[in-house]
PDB file of C-alpha atoms in Angstrom:
ATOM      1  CA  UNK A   1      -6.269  14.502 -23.547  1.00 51.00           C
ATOM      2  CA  UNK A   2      -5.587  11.174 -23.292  1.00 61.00           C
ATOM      3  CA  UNK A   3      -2.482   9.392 -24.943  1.00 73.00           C
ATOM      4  CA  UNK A   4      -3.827   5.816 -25.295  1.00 73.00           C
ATOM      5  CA  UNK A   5      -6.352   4.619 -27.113  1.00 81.00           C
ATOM      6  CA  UNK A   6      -6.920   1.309 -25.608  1.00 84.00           C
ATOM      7  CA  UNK A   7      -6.488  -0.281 -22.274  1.00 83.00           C
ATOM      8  CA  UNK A   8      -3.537  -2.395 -23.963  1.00 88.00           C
ATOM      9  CA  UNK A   9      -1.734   0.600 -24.976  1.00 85.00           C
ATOM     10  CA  UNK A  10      -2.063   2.121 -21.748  1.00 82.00           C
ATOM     11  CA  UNK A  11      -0.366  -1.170 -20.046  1.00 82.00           C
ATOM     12  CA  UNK A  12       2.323  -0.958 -22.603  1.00 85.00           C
ATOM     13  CA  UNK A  13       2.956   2.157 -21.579  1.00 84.00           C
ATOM     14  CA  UNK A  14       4.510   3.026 -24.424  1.00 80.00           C
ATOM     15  CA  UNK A  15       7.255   0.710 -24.700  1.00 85.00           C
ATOM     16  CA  UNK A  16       8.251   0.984 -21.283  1.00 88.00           C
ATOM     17  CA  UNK A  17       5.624  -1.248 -19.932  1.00 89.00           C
ATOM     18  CA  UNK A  18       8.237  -3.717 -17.649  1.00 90.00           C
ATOM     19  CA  UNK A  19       9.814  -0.687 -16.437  1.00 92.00           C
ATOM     20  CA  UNK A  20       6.749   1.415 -15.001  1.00 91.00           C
ATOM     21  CA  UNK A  21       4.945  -2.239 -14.179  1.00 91.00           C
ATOM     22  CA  UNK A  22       8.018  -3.604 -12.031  1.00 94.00           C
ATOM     23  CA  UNK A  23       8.335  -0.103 -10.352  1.00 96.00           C
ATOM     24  CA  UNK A  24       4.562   0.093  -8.978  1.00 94.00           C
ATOM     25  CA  UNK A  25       4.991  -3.521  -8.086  1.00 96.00           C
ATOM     26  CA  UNK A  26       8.091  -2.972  -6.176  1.00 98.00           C
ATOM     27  CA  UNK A  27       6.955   0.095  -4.788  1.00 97.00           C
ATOM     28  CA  UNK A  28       3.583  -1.631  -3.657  1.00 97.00           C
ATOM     29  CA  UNK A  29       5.550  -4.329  -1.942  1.00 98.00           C
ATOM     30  CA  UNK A  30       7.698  -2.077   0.210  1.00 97.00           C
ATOM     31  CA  UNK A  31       4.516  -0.516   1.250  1.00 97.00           C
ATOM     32  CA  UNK A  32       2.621  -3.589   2.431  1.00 97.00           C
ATOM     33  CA  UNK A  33       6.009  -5.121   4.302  1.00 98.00           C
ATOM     34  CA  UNK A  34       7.698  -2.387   5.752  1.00 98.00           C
ATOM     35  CA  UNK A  35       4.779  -2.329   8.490  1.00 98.00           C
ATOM     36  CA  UNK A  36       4.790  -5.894   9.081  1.00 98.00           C
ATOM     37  CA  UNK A  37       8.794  -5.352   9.649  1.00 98.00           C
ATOM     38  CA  UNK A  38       8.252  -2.754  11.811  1.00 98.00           C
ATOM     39  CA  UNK A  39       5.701  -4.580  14.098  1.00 98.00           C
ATOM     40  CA  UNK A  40       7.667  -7.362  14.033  1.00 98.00           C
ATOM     41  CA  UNK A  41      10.860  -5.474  15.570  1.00 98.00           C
ATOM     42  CA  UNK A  42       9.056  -3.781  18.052  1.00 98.00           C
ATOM     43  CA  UNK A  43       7.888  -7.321  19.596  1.00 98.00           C
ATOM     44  CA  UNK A  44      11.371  -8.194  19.472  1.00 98.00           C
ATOM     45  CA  UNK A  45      12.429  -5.161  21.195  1.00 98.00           C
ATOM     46  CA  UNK A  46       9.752  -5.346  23.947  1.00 98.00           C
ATOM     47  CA  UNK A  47      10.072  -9.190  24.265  1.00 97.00           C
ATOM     48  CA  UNK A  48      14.038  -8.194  24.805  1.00 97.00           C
ATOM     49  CA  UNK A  49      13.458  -5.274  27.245  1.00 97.00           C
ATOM     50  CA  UNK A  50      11.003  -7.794  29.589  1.00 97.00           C
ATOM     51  CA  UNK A  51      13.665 -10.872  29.541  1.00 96.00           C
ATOM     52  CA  UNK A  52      16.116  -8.111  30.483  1.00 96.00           C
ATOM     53  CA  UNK A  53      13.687  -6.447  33.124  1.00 95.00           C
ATOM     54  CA  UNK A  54      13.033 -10.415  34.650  1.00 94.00           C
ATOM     55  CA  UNK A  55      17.076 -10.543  34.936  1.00 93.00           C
ATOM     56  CA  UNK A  56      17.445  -7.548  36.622  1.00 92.00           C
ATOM     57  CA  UNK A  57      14.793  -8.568  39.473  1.00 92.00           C
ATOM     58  CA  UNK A  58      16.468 -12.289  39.658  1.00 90.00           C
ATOM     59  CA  UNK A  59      19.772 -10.782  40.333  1.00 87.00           C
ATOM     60  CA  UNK A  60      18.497  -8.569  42.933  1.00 85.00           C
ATOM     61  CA  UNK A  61      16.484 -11.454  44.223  1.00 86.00           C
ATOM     62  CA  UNK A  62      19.259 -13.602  44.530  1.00 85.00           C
ATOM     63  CA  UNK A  63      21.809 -10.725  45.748  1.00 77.00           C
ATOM     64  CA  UNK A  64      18.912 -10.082  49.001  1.00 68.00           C
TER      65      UNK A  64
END
């Protein structure tokens, strides 16, 4: 059985409305940007580990 008896009540949540509210929303948030982070890092790794790999063949290049 259900503990509200209106949609109001059931975004009050009792009381502890700001709580349970700021929770989802934080929650919701981490969801949506921890992939863009993520994505974001790997091109950074990848963009590192091909300046590096262009290095490596200058220097051996140059050392010929």
């Amino acid at each position: 059985m259900l503990m509200w008896n209106s949609p109001s009540e059931f975004f009050a949540m009792g009381g502890y409305a700001l709580y349970v509210w700021s929770s989802f929303g934080i929650c919701a948030l981490v969801l949506i940007l921890e992939p863009l982070f993520v994505r974001a890092r790997f091109k950074a790794v990848v963009r590192r580990l091909k300046q590096q790999q262009m290095a490596e063949q200058f220097d051996k290049e140059i050392s010929k």
